[in-house]
Every structure is written in structure tokens, then in C-alpha cells.
Coordinates of N, CA and C in Angstrom, one line a residue:
X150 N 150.6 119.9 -22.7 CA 150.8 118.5 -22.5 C 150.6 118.1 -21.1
X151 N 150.9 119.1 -19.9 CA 150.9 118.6 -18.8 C 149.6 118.3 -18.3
X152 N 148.6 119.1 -19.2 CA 146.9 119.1 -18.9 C 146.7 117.6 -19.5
X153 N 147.3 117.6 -20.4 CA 146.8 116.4 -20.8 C 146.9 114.8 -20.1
X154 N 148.2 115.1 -19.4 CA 149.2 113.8 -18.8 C 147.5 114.1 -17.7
X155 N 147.6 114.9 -17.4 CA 146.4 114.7 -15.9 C 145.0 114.6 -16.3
X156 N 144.2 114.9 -17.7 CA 143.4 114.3 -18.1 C 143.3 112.8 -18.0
X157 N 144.0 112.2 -18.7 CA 144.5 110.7 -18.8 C 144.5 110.2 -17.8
X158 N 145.7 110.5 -17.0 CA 145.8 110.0 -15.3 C 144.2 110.3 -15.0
X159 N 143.4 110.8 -14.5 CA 142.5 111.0 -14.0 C 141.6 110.0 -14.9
X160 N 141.5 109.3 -16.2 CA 140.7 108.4 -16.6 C 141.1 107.3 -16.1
X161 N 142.7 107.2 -16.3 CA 143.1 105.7 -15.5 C 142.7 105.5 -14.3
X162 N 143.0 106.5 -13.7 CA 142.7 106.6 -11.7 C 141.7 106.7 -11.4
X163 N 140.3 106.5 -12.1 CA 139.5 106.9 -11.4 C 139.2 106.6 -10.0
X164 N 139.3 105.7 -9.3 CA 139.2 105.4 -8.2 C 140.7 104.8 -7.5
X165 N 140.7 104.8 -6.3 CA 141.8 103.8 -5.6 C 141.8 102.6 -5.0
X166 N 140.5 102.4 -5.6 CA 139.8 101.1 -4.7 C 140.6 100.0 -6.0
X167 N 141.6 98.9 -5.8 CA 141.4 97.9 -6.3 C 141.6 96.6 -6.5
X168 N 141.4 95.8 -7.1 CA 141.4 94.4 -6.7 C 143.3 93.7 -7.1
X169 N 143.7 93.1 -5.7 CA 144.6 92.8 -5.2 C 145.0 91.5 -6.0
X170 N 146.0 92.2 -7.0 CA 146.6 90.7 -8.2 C 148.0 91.3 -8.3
X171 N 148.9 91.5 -7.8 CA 150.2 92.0 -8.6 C 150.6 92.1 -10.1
X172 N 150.5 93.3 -10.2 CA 150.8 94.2 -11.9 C 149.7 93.8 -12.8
X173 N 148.7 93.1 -12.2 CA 147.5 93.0 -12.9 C 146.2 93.0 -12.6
X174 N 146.2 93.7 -11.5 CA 145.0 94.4 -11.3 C 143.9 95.0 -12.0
X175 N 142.8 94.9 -11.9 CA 141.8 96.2 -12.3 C 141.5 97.2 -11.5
X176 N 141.7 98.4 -12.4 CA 141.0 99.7 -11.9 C 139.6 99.6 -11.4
X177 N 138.7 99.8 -10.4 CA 137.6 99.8 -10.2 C 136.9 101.2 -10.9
X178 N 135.8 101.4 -11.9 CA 135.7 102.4 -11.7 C 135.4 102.6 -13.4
X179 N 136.1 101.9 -13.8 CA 136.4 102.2 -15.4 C 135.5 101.1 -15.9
X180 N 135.0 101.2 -17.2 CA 134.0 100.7 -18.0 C 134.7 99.3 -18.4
X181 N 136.4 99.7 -18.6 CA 136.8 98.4 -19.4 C 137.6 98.0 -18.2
X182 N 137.7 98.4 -17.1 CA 138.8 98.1 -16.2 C 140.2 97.5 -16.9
X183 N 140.5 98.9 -16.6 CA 142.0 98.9 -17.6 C 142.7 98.2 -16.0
X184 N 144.1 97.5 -16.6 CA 144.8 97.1 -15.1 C 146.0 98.1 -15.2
X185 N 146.3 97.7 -14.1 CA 147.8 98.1 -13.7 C 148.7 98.3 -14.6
X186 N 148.6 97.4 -15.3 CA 150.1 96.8 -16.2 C 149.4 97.8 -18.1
X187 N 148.3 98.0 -18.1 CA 147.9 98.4 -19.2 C 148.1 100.0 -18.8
X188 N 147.9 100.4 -17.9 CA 147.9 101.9 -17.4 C 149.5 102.2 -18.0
X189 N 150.4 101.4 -16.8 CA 151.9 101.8 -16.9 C 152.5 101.6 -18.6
X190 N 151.8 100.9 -19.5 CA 152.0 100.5 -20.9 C 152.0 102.0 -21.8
X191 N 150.3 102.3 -21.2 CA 149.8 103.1 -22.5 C 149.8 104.1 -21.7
X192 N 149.9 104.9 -20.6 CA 149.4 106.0 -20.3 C 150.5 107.2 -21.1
X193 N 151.5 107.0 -21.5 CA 152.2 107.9 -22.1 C 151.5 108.3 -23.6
X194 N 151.5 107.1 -24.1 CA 151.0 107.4 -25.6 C 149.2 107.1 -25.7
X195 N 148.9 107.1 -24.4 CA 147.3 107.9 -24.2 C 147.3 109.5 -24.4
X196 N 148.6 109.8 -23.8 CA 148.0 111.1 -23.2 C 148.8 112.0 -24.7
X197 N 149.7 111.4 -25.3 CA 150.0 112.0 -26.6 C 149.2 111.8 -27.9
X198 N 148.5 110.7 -27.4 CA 147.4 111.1 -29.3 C 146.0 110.9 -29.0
X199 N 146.2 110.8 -27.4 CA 144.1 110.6 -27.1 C 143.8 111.7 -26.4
X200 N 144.4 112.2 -25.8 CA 144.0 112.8 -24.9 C 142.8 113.8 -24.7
X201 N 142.8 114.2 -26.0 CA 141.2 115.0 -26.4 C 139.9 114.1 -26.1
X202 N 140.1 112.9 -26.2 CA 138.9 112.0 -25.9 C 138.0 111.9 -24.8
X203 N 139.4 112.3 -23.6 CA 139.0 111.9 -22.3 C 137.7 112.9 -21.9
X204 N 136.6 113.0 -21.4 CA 136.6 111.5 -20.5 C 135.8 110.7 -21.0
X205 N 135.9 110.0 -21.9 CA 134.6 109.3 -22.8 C 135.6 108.2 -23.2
X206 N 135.3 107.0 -22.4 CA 136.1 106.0 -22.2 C 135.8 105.0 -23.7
X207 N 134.8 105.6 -24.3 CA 134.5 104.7 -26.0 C 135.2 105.1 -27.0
X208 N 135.3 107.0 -26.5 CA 136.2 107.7 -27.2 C 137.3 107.3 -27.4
X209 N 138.1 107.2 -26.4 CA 139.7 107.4 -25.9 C 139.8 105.7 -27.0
X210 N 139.1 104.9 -26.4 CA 139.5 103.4 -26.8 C 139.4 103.8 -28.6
X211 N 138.4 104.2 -29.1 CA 138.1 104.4 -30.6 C 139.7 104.9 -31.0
X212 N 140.1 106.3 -30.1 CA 141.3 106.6 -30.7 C 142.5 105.8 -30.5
X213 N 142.6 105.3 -29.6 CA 143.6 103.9 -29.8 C 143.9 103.2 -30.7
X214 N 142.5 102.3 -31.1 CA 142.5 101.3 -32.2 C 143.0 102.3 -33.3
X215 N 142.6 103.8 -33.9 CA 142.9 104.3 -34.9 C 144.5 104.7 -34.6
X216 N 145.1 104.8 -33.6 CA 146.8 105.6 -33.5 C 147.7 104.0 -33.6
X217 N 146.8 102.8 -33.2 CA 147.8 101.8 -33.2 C 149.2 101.7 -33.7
X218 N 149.2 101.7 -35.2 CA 150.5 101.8 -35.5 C 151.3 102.8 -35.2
X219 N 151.3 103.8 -34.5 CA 152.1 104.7 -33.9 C 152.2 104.7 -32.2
X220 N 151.7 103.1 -31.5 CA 151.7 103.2 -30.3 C 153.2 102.6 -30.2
X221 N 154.0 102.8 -28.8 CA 154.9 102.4 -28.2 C 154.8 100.7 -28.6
X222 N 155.8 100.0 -28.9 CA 155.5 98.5 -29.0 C 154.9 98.2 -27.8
X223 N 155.8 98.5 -26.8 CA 155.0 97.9 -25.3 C 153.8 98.2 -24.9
X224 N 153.2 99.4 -25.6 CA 151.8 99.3 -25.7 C 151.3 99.1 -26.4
X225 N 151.3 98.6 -27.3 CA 150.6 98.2 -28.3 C 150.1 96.4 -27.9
X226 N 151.7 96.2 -28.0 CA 151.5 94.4 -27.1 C 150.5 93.9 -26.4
X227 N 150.5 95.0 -25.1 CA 149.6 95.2 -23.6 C 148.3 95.6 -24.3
X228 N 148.1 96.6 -25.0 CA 146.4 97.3 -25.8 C 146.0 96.4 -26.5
X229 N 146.9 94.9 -27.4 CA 146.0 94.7 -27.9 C 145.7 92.9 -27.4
X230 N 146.4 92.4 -25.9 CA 146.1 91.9 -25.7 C 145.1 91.8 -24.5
X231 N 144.7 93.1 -24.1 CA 143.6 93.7 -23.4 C 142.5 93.5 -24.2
X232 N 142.8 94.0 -24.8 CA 141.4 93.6 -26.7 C 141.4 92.7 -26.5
X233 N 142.1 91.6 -26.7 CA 141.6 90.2 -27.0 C 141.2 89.3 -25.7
X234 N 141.1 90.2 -23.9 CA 141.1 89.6 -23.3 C 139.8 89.8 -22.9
X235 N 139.2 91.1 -23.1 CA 137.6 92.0 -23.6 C 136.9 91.6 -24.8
X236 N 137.4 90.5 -25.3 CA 136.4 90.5 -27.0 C 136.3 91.4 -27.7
X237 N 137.3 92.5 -27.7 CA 136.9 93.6 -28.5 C 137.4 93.3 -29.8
X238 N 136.8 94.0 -30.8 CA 137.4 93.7 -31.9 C 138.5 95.2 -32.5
X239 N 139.2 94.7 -32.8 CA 140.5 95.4 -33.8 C 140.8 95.7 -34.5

């Protein structure tokens, strides 16, 4: 598990470079620029049902949409209005 929490962390973090919004920043670095506020949401229940994905940021996202109903509410809330703020579909 602990390999896993630092796989994850290491997709969220890829860089430290980022743009200055409080709690809703983007990551620089990342394909979807996940923010701040989506990191601290999902990174727990990334790192419990995706974590095999990492580092393939189509992967990880594919397994999301499929664990949905078993995400934390508060991430789920945050994941899937990230979706709808990316056009992704659901």
C-alpha cells in the first residue's frame, strides 16, 4: 500500500511549479491538470483502486470512471465535477 500511496503522489506531484489560485490550483505537468483541491479529494481512493494504472494518466482516469461508485463522496463530488469542467464524459 505504501508503494502505492507514492506511486499516486508522484502522478499528482509531478512537478512543484504551480499556478497561484488558493485550493484550486493546477498541477503543472499533468495531462488533465488535476488541482489542488482534486488531489486532496481523491488521492486516497486513487491510491486504493488505481493505483496499478499509474503512470498512464488515461489509465488511472479510465479506472476512476469504472470505481466511481465506490469513491469517497468527497471524491466523487470533486472527480466528477473535474469531468464536467474538462468535457469529459462519464
Amino acid at each position: 500500500m505504501k508503494n502505492g500511496l507514492w506511486v499516486v503522489l508522484g502522478l499528482l506531484l509531478s512537478t512543484s511549479a504551480v499556478l497561484a489560485q488558493p485550493n484550486r490550483y493546477a498541477l503543472t505537468g499533468s495531462k488533465y491538470q488535476i488541482t489542488e483541491e482534486e488531489r486532496n479529494a481523491c488521492q486516497n481512493d486513487a491510491v486504493m483502486f488505481c493505483s496499478a494504472a499509474y503512470p498512464d494518466e488515461d489509465a488511472l482516469l479510465a479506472c476512476m470512471k469504472t470505481v466511481r461508485p465506490q469513491l469517497t463522496q468527497s471524491c466523487r463530488v470533486v472527480f466528477e465535477a473535474g469531468m464536467r469542467r474538462r468535457h469529459i464524459e462519464f
